[in-house]
Amino acid sequence: MNVVLGVSGSIAAYRAADLARDLMRQGFTVRVCLTDAAQKFVTAALFETLTGQPCLTDTFEEPQVGRMAHIDWARQADLIVVAPATANTINKLAAGIGDDMLTTIVLAATCPLVVAPAMNPQMYANEVTQESLRLLATRATAIVEPQEGDVACGEHGQGKLATNEQIVATVNAVAVRKKVLAGKHVVITSGPTQEPIDEVRYLTNRSSGKMGSALARAALLLGARVTVVSGPVQVSYPLQAKVVRVRDAVQMLEATVEAAQGADIVIGAAAVADYRPADPVVGKVRRSSEPITLTLVPNPDIIAHVARKYPAAKVIGFAAEPTSELTVAREKLVRKGVFAIAANDVSQPGIGFESENNELVLVTHDQEPISSGKRSKLQCALWLLQKIVVS
Ligand SMILES: Cc1cc2nc3c(=O)[nH]c(=O)nc-3n(C[C@H](O)[C@H](O)[C@H](O)COP(=O)(O)O)c2cc1C
């Protein structure tokens, strides 16, 4: 497994030398990238000698002529760990700035990221640093909390780089997580459907596709191959996921049945319209002073259909209900014949539709319901997939 160790300009940079060795002892191939400030404390030659690998320091460096090293290293990395991570580098990572080799590699990478902050306690407590760490955590970056103690500047407080043992343990945990779904195919339905009334109007709902997108990212972080069958959404899906775009429920059924053949896990996160207009009008319904009646017919139950057709797959449905009551989720579990239902209470402020956060309750046939707690949709998605694997 390839690890890129990013070292930034902290007094604790000297500890990265031992960390590189400790990671190599765990079987990782370690390549080091130093920021300019890090080179005031440690040298590329030190890490090249220790690791037997080239060490990058400059954005325009090309150890292999004609190959962009930041892209090569990002593609080849199974995991990136930034230790020690300065306040400056943490804030840049959170903001998506790529103004040196290290931050550019992180921007170009899709693999998991581990960040071990080290700094003066005031810099650590600074609102901006704390906000950046929170933001990174919502994107599933593993933060190895600094320790409390006497720091180099003579102050006492939280800011000392975590022990190498703690950093290695986190790297190992993230590396193991990456194998949870290795070799598995996960199919996710996402977003709303649009059910045409005529050629310019349709019935739809408030689903944004954010939960589906988070599930796709989480499944990729856990090592799966991912297919998303998506209704019309603004949200973007990870580039490594295969995305099949559909518009209405009937198209979503066809695309999901095709994608789910041989799949290991199928998650129905799409908010599929329960009904569609019986006879969509060709052209446009014209205004008149008379009331009109729209006849609706039921749409296919996609997730129930997939569960019946592919009994070997773990099929999970979502139940977005305006209540924390689990009666509907339990009823759906049985009626749809699925492996589990992820229920979420869309009446609660700050979670559910269009929101950045969610709270899921996993309802299965033989275990007590369990809650993810309120967290980012990506963290909920990682929680859900890991629970499904062990259930
Ligand atoms: C002696 C010395 C020690 C420093 N130690 C730290 C530190 O532990 N953590 C930190 O966030 N910044 C520290 N800094 C400040 C950073 O080096 C500075 O913000 C730099 O711009 C960080 O650049 P980088 O994030 O690209 O490595 C230190 C500066 C000096 C001069």
Short mmCIF file of C-alpha atoms and ligand atoms in Angstrom, two decimals:
data_model
loop_
_atom_site.label_atom_id
_atom_site.label_comp_id
_atom_site.label_asym_id
_atom_site.label_seq_id
_atom_site.Cartn_x
_atom_site.Cartn_y
_atom_site.Cartn_z
CA MET A 1 0.00 0.00 0.00
CA ASN A 2 1.38 3.42 -1.00
CA VAL A 3 1.36 6.18 1.59
CA VAL A 4 2.31 9.77 0.86
CA LEU A 5 3.62 11.39 4.03
CA GLY A 6 3.21 15.16 3.86
CA VAL A 7 5.40 17.11 6.25
CA SER A 8 4.71 20.80 6.90
CA GLY A 9 6.67 23.50 8.71
CA SER A 10 6.24 22.65 12.36
CA ILE A 11 8.97 22.30 14.95
CA ALA A 12 7.68 18.69 15.19
CA ALA A 13 8.84 18.00 11.60
CA TYR A 14 11.84 16.08 12.98
CA ARG A 15 9.39 13.46 14.33
CA ALA A 16 8.27 12.69 10.75
CA ALA A 17 11.56 10.86 10.20
CA ASP A 18 10.67 8.25 12.82
CA LEU A 19 7.07 8.24 11.60
CA ALA A 20 8.20 7.38 8.07
CA ARG A 21 10.17 4.44 9.50
CA ASP A 22 7.25 3.32 11.69
CA LEU A 23 4.91 3.34 8.68
CA MET A 24 7.45 1.35 6.64
CA ARG A 25 7.61 -1.23 9.44
CA GLN A 26 3.83 -1.68 9.03
CA GLY A 27 4.46 -2.65 5.39
CA PHE A 28 3.57 0.67 3.75
CA THR A 29 5.65 2.08 0.90
CA VAL A 30 6.27 5.64 2.06
CA ARG A 31 7.01 8.64 -0.16
CA VAL A 32 7.51 12.01 1.49
CA CYS A 33 6.54 15.48 0.34
CA LEU A 34 7.93 18.50 2.20
CA THR A 35 6.53 22.04 2.21
CA ASP A 36 9.00 24.95 1.89
CA ALA A 37 8.67 25.68 5.61
CA ALA A 38 9.26 22.01 6.48
CA GLN A 39 12.62 22.25 4.72
CA LYS A 40 13.73 24.80 7.30
CA PHE A 41 13.60 21.94 9.82
CA VAL A 42 14.32 18.75 7.83
CA THR A 43 15.78 17.92 4.44
CA ALA A 44 14.67 15.92 1.41
CA ALA A 45 17.95 13.99 1.62
CA LEU A 46 17.00 12.71 5.09
CA PHE A 47 13.72 11.22 3.86
CA GLU A 48 15.15 9.93 0.57
CA THR A 49 17.79 8.04 2.52
CA LEU A 50 15.31 6.71 5.09
CA THR A 51 12.63 5.64 2.63
CA GLY A 52 14.67 4.80 -0.47
CA GLN A 53 12.07 6.81 -2.41
CA PRO A 54 12.21 10.24 -4.06
CA CYS A 55 11.06 13.12 -1.88
CA LEU A 56 9.08 15.95 -3.49
CA THR A 57 9.41 19.57 -2.44
CA ASP A 58 8.49 21.76 -5.41
CA THR A 59 5.22 21.86 -7.39
CA PHE A 60 7.07 21.86 -10.71
CA GLU A 61 9.46 19.04 -9.82
CA GLU A 62 9.34 16.12 -12.24
CA PRO A 63 11.42 13.13 -11.12
CA GLN A 64 10.20 11.44 -14.32
CA VAL A 65 10.60 13.93 -17.14
CA GLY A 66 7.29 14.70 -18.88
CA ARG A 67 5.17 13.26 -16.09
CA MET A 68 3.32 15.56 -13.71
CA ALA A 69 4.48 14.30 -10.34
CA HIS A 70 1.55 15.78 -8.38
CA ILE A 71 -0.91 13.80 -10.50
CA ASP A 72 1.20 10.61 -10.49
CA TRP A 73 1.63 10.69 -6.71
CA ALA A 74 -2.06 11.49 -6.15
CA ARG A 75 -3.14 8.59 -8.41
CA GLN A 76 -0.73 6.12 -6.89
CA ALA A 77 -1.48 7.01 -3.26
CA ASP A 78 -3.71 4.65 -1.30
CA LEU A 79 -3.61 7.04 1.61
CA ILE A 80 -2.14 10.46 2.41
CA VAL A 81 -1.05 11.41 5.91
CA VAL A 82 -0.04 14.96 6.77
CA ALA A 83 2.06 14.86 9.95
CA PRO A 84 2.89 17.26 11.38
CA ALA A 85 0.16 19.44 9.88
CA THR A 86 0.61 23.17 10.51
CA ALA A 87 -2.30 25.55 11.04
CA ASN A 88 -1.46 27.05 7.66
CA THR A 89 -1.56 23.72 5.80
CA ILE A 90 -4.75 22.60 7.60
CA ASN A 91 -6.52 25.84 6.64
CA LYS A 92 -5.33 25.48 3.04
CA LEU A 93 -6.51 21.85 2.86
CA ALA A 94 -9.94 22.84 4.16
CA ALA A 95 -10.22 25.68 1.64
CA GLY A 96 -8.99 23.59 -1.30
CA ILE A 97 -5.90 25.70 -1.94
CA GLY A 98 -3.13 24.07 -3.95
CA ASP A 99 -0.20 26.48 -3.88
CA ASP A 100 2.60 24.01 -3.15
CA MET A 101 3.38 20.40 -3.98
CA LEU A 102 1.76 18.92 -0.86
CA THR A 103 -1.58 20.75 -1.07
CA THR A 104 -1.69 20.18 -4.84
CA ILE A 105 -1.24 16.42 -4.38
CA VAL A 106 -4.05 16.36 -1.77
CA LEU A 107 -6.33 18.33 -4.12
CA ALA A 108 -5.67 15.87 -6.95
CA ALA A 109 -6.09 12.76 -4.80
CA THR A 110 -9.24 10.77 -4.14
CA CYS A 111 -7.81 8.49 -1.45
CA PRO A 112 -8.44 8.85 2.30
CA LEU A 113 -6.60 11.63 4.16
CA VAL A 114 -5.19 11.54 7.70
CA VAL A 115 -4.18 14.85 9.33
CA ALA A 116 -2.14 15.14 12.54
CA PRO A 117 -2.07 18.79 13.69
CA ALA A 118 0.90 20.22 15.61
CA MET A 119 1.06 23.84 16.70
CA ASN A 120 0.99 26.40 19.46
CA PRO A 121 -2.18 25.97 21.62
CA GLN A 122 -3.55 29.38 20.57
CA MET A 123 -3.10 28.52 16.90
CA TYR A 124 -4.91 25.22 17.55
CA ALA A 125 -7.76 26.89 19.45
CA ASN A 126 -8.09 29.59 16.79
CA GLU A 127 -11.64 29.61 15.43
CA VAL A 128 -10.40 29.36 11.83
CA THR A 129 -8.25 26.30 12.57
CA GLN A 130 -11.07 24.64 14.49
CA GLU A 131 -13.55 25.38 11.69
CA SER A 132 -11.14 23.92 9.12
CA LEU A 133 -10.68 20.76 11.19
CA ARG A 134 -14.47 20.41 11.50
CA LEU A 135 -14.83 20.86 7.75
CA LEU A 136 -12.14 18.27 7.01
CA ALA A 137 -13.84 15.82 9.41
CA THR A 138 -17.19 16.21 7.63
CA ARG A 139 -15.34 15.16 4.46
CA ALA A 140 -14.19 12.01 6.25
CA THR A 141 -10.62 13.15 6.86
CA ALA A 142 -9.32 11.34 9.93
CA ILE A 143 -7.93 13.85 12.42
CA VAL A 144 -5.36 12.60 14.93
CA GLU A 145 -5.95 15.00 17.81
CA PRO A 146 -2.87 16.72 19.21
CA GLN A 147 -1.95 16.08 22.83
CA GLU A 148 -2.03 18.47 25.74
CA GLY A 149 1.33 19.34 27.23
CA ASP A 150 4.27 21.73 27.16
CA VAL A 151 4.89 22.87 23.60
CA ALA A 152 8.16 24.14 22.12
CA CYS A 153 7.23 27.82 22.51
CA GLY A 154 7.06 27.37 26.28
CA GLU A 155 3.27 27.44 26.59
CA HIS A 156 1.09 24.68 27.98
CA GLY A 157 -2.05 23.45 26.22
CA GLN A 158 -3.35 21.29 23.39
CA GLY A 159 -1.16 21.36 20.29
CA LYS A 160 1.61 18.78 20.68
CA LEU A 161 1.77 16.35 17.76
CA ALA A 162 0.10 13.03 18.70
CA THR A 163 2.44 10.13 19.36
CA ASN A 164 3.69 8.21 16.33
CA GLU A 165 1.87 5.20 17.75
CA GLN A 166 -1.45 7.08 17.63
CA ILE A 167 -0.77 8.32 14.08
CA VAL A 168 0.18 4.83 12.87
CA ALA A 169 -2.93 3.36 14.56
CA THR A 170 -5.16 5.86 12.72
CA VAL A 171 -3.40 5.18 9.41
CA ASN A 172 -3.91 1.45 9.95
CA ALA A 173 -7.61 1.95 10.82
CA VAL A 174 -8.17 4.03 7.70
CA ALA A 175 -6.22 1.52 5.57
CA VAL A 176 -8.37 -1.34 6.91
CA ARG A 177 -11.54 0.70 6.26
CA LYS A 178 -10.41 1.04 2.66
CA LYS A 179 -10.64 -2.74 2.26
CA VAL A 180 -14.12 -3.13 3.79
CA LEU A 181 -15.81 -3.16 0.39
CA ALA A 182 -12.82 -4.10 -1.79
CA GLY A 183 -13.98 -6.17 -4.76
CA LYS A 184 -17.66 -5.36 -4.07
CA HIS A 185 -20.05 -3.60 -6.42
CA VAL A 186 -22.37 -1.07 -4.78
CA VAL A 187 -25.33 0.35 -6.70
CA ILE A 188 -26.98 3.52 -5.39
CA THR A 189 -30.15 5.19 -6.62
CA SER A 190 -30.14 8.90 -5.95
CA GLY A 191 -32.07 12.14 -6.32
CA PRO A 192 -35.70 12.74 -7.21
CA THR A 193 -37.60 11.51 -10.24
CA GLN A 194 -39.52 13.80 -12.57
CA GLU A 195 -42.90 12.47 -13.72
CA PRO A 196 -44.09 14.34 -16.82
CA ILE A 197 -47.54 16.01 -16.84
CA ASP A 198 -46.91 17.35 -20.34
CA GLU A 199 -43.78 18.20 -22.30
CA VAL A 200 -42.86 21.17 -20.06
CA ARG A 201 -44.24 20.29 -16.62
CA TYR A 202 -43.62 17.49 -14.19
CA LEU A 203 -44.26 16.21 -10.67
CA THR A 204 -41.19 15.91 -8.46
CA ASN A 205 -39.98 16.27 -4.84
CA ARG A 206 -37.30 18.02 -2.78
CA SER A 207 -34.58 15.35 -2.92
CA SER A 208 -31.22 17.01 -3.75
CA GLY A 209 -29.15 13.86 -4.38
CA LYS A 210 -26.70 14.88 -1.61
CA MET A 211 -27.25 11.67 0.37
CA GLY A 212 -26.78 9.56 -2.79
CA SER A 213 -23.60 11.44 -3.62
CA ALA A 214 -22.31 10.97 -0.06
CA LEU A 215 -23.08 7.24 -0.26
CA ALA A 216 -21.15 7.00 -3.53
CA ARG A 217 -18.12 8.75 -1.98
CA ALA A 218 -18.32 6.62 1.14
CA ALA A 219 -18.54 3.37 -0.86
CA LEU A 220 -15.48 4.45 -2.89
CA LEU A 221 -13.58 5.32 0.32
CA LEU A 222 -14.37 1.80 1.54
CA GLY A 223 -12.90 0.35 -1.66
CA ALA A 224 -16.05 -0.55 -3.65
CA ARG A 225 -16.81 -0.22 -7.34
CA VAL A 226 -19.77 2.16 -7.50
CA THR A 227 -22.66 2.74 -9.90
CA VAL A 228 -25.11 5.58 -9.27
CA VAL A 229 -28.50 5.65 -11.00
CA SER A 230 -29.52 9.28 -10.62
CA GLY A 231 -32.59 11.35 -11.29
CA PRO A 232 -32.13 15.01 -12.32
CA VAL A 233 -29.91 16.74 -9.70
CA GLN A 234 -27.51 19.68 -9.38
CA VAL A 235 -25.18 17.79 -7.06
CA SER A 236 -22.03 16.24 -8.52
CA TYR A 237 -21.00 12.62 -8.09
CA PRO A 238 -17.41 11.38 -7.60
CA LEU A 239 -15.57 10.95 -10.89
CA GLN A 240 -14.66 7.32 -10.10
CA ALA A 241 -18.34 6.35 -9.85
CA LYS A 242 -20.22 5.25 -12.95
CA VAL A 243 -23.30 7.48 -13.19
CA VAL A 244 -26.41 6.52 -15.18
CA ARG A 245 -28.75 9.51 -15.63
CA VAL A 246 -32.51 8.96 -15.79
CA ARG A 247 -35.56 11.14 -15.50
CA ASP A 248 -38.63 9.23 -14.37
CA ALA A 249 -39.34 6.24 -12.16
CA VAL A 250 -39.86 3.78 -15.00
CA GLN A 251 -36.46 4.69 -16.48
CA MET A 252 -34.92 4.45 -12.99
CA LEU A 253 -36.35 0.94 -12.56
CA GLU A 254 -34.91 -0.25 -15.89
CA ALA A 255 -31.49 1.30 -15.22
CA THR A 256 -31.33 -0.03 -11.64
CA VAL A 257 -32.31 -3.57 -12.63
CA GLU A 258 -29.56 -3.54 -15.25
CA ALA A 259 -26.92 -2.02 -12.95
CA ALA A 260 -27.79 -4.27 -9.98
CA GLN A 261 -27.18 -7.54 -11.82
CA GLY A 262 -24.44 -9.25 -9.78
CA ALA A 263 -24.18 -6.29 -7.35
CA ASP A 264 -23.36 -6.97 -3.70
CA ILE A 265 -25.19 -4.01 -2.17
CA VAL A 266 -28.05 -1.93 -3.62
CA ILE A 267 -29.09 1.22 -1.77
CA GLY A 268 -32.27 3.03 -2.72
CA ALA A 269 -31.51 6.61 -1.65
CA ALA A 270 -33.57 8.10 -4.49
CA ALA A 271 -36.87 9.75 -3.62
CA VAL A 272 -38.87 7.97 -6.30
CA ALA A 273 -42.29 9.52 -6.99
CA ASP A 274 -44.97 7.11 -5.75
CA TYR A 275 -47.33 8.13 -8.55
CA ARG A 276 -47.06 9.45 -12.11
CA PRO A 277 -49.60 11.14 -14.38
CA ALA A 278 -51.54 8.41 -16.20
CA ASP A 279 -51.46 10.06 -19.62
CA PRO A 280 -48.77 12.71 -20.06
CA VAL A 281 -50.00 15.25 -22.57
CA VAL A 282 -48.15 15.59 -25.87
CA GLY A 283 -47.34 19.30 -26.17
CA LYS A 284 -48.57 21.61 -23.40
CA VAL A 285 -51.70 21.69 -21.24
CA ARG A 286 -53.43 24.99 -22.08
CA ARG A 287 -54.88 27.40 -19.52
CA SER A 288 -58.67 27.46 -19.27
CA SER A 289 -61.16 28.71 -16.68
CA GLU A 290 -62.34 25.14 -15.99
CA PRO A 291 -60.82 22.94 -13.25
CA ILE A 292 -58.84 20.00 -14.58
CA THR A 293 -58.26 16.60 -13.06
CA LEU A 294 -54.90 14.87 -13.07
CA THR A 295 -55.18 11.09 -12.85
CA LEU A 296 -52.19 9.46 -11.18
CA VAL A 297 -51.16 5.82 -11.42
CA PRO A 298 -48.75 4.08 -9.02
CA ASN A 299 -45.09 3.87 -10.00
CA PRO A 300 -43.14 0.62 -9.69
CA ASP A 301 -41.54 -0.02 -6.29
CA ILE A 302 -37.93 -0.13 -7.53
CA ILE A 303 -36.22 -1.35 -4.39
CA ALA A 304 -38.84 -4.08 -3.73
CA HIS A 305 -38.47 -5.21 -7.35
CA VAL A 306 -34.66 -5.36 -7.09
CA ALA A 307 -34.85 -7.24 -3.75
CA ARG A 308 -37.13 -9.89 -5.34
CA LYS A 309 -35.07 -10.20 -8.52
CA TYR A 310 -31.63 -10.37 -6.86
CA PRO A 311 -32.03 -12.23 -3.53
CA ALA A 312 -28.25 -12.56 -3.14
CA ALA A 313 -27.76 -8.79 -2.92
CA LYS A 314 -28.11 -6.81 0.31
CA VAL A 315 -30.82 -4.33 -0.64
CA ILE A 316 -31.34 -1.28 1.58
CA GLY A 317 -34.23 1.14 1.25
CA PHE A 318 -34.52 4.65 2.65
CA ALA A 319 -37.60 5.85 4.52
CA ALA A 320 -37.75 9.64 4.71
CA GLU A 321 -40.67 10.23 7.06
CA PRO A 322 -41.89 13.38 8.82
CA THR A 323 -41.62 11.58 12.17
CA SER A 324 -39.12 9.77 14.37
CA GLU A 325 -41.64 6.90 14.70
CA LEU A 326 -40.25 3.73 13.11
CA THR A 327 -43.65 2.15 12.31
CA VAL A 328 -43.46 3.04 8.60
CA ALA A 329 -39.80 1.91 8.38
CA ARG A 330 -40.69 -1.47 9.93
CA GLU A 331 -43.67 -1.85 7.62
CA LYS A 332 -41.48 -1.01 4.58
CA LEU A 333 -38.85 -3.52 5.69
CA VAL A 334 -41.41 -6.32 5.51
CA ARG A 335 -43.49 -5.13 2.53
CA LYS A 336 -40.46 -4.44 0.30
CA GLY A 337 -38.64 -7.62 1.41
CA VAL A 338 -35.36 -5.72 1.82
CA PHE A 339 -32.34 -6.40 4.02
CA ALA A 340 -32.64 -3.11 5.93
CA ILE A 341 -34.28 0.30 5.98
CA ALA A 342 -32.38 3.51 6.72
CA ALA A 343 -34.98 5.78 8.27
CA ASN A 344 -34.59 9.53 8.58
CA ASP A 345 -36.92 12.03 10.20
CA VAL A 346 -37.29 14.80 7.62
CA SER A 347 -39.40 16.93 9.98
CA GLN A 348 -36.32 17.74 12.09
CA PRO A 349 -34.62 21.05 11.25
CA GLY A 350 -31.09 20.83 9.84
CA ILE A 351 -31.23 17.25 8.57
CA GLY A 352 -32.72 15.41 5.61
CA PHE A 353 -33.78 17.01 2.31
CA GLU A 354 -31.32 19.52 0.79
CA SER A 355 -29.38 19.68 4.06
CA GLU A 356 -25.64 18.97 4.60
CA ASN A 357 -26.37 16.79 7.64
CA ASN A 358 -28.50 13.79 8.37
CA GLU A 359 -29.34 11.31 11.08
CA LEU A 360 -30.12 7.74 10.09
CA VAL A 361 -31.74 4.96 12.04
CA LEU A 362 -30.93 1.51 10.68
CA VAL A 363 -33.87 -0.88 10.97
CA THR A 364 -33.17 -4.56 10.28
CA HIS A 365 -35.15 -7.78 10.74
CA ASP A 366 -33.29 -9.21 13.71
CA GLN A 367 -31.49 -6.37 15.52
CA GLU A 368 -32.57 -3.40 17.62
CA PRO A 369 -32.70 -0.17 15.57
CA ILE A 370 -29.47 1.84 15.84
CA SER A 371 -28.91 5.54 15.20
CA SER A 372 -25.98 7.19 13.45
CA GLY A 373 -26.44 10.38 15.48
CA LYS A 374 -26.57 13.73 13.70
CA ARG A 375 -23.52 14.18 11.45
CA SER A 376 -22.53 15.09 7.90
CA LYS A 377 -24.15 13.06 5.13
CA LEU A 378 -20.72 11.59 4.26
CA GLN A 379 -20.17 10.45 7.85
CA CYS A 380 -23.72 9.00 7.92
CA ALA A 381 -22.98 7.19 4.67
CA LEU A 382 -19.72 5.70 6.00
CA TRP A 383 -21.53 4.66 9.19
CA LEU A 384 -24.37 3.05 7.23
CA LEU A 385 -22.14 1.09 4.84
CA GLN A 386 -19.96 -0.22 7.66
CA LYS A 387 -23.04 -1.30 9.64
CA ILE A 388 -24.47 -3.05 6.57
CA VAL A 389 -21.25 -4.98 6.03
CA VAL A 390 -21.22 -6.39 9.58
CA SER A 391 -25.02 -6.95 9.88
C1 LIG B 1 10.60 27.79 14.68
C2 LIG B 1 9.21 27.73 14.11
C3 LIG B 1 8.37 26.73 14.51
C4 LIG B 1 7.08 26.66 14.00
N1 LIG B 1 6.25 25.66 14.42
C5 LIG B 1 4.98 25.62 13.95
C6 LIG B 1 4.11 24.60 14.39
O1 LIG B 1 4.46 23.73 15.19
N2 LIG B 1 2.85 24.58 13.88
C7 LIG B 1 2.41 25.53 13.01
O2 LIG B 1 1.23 25.49 12.63
N3 LIG B 1 3.23 26.51 12.57
C8 LIG B 1 4.50 26.56 13.01
N4 LIG B 1 5.33 27.55 12.57
C9 LIG B 1 4.85 28.51 11.56
C10 LIG B 1 4.84 27.86 10.17
O3 LIG B 1 6.12 27.37 9.85
C11 LIG B 1 4.40 28.89 9.14
O4 LIG B 1 3.02 29.21 9.38
C12 LIG B 1 4.56 28.38 7.73
O5 LIG B 1 4.09 29.34 6.83
C13 LIG B 1 3.85 27.06 7.49
O6 LIG B 1 4.01 26.68 6.16
P1 LIG B 1 3.51 25.26 5.65
O7 LIG B 1 2.16 25.06 6.21
O8 LIG B 1 3.49 25.42 4.17
O9 LIG B 1 4.50 24.25 6.06
C14 LIG B 1 6.64 27.64 13.07
C15 LIG B 1 7.52 28.64 12.67
C16 LIG B 1 8.78 28.70 13.19
C17 LIG B 1 9.68 29.81 12.74
#
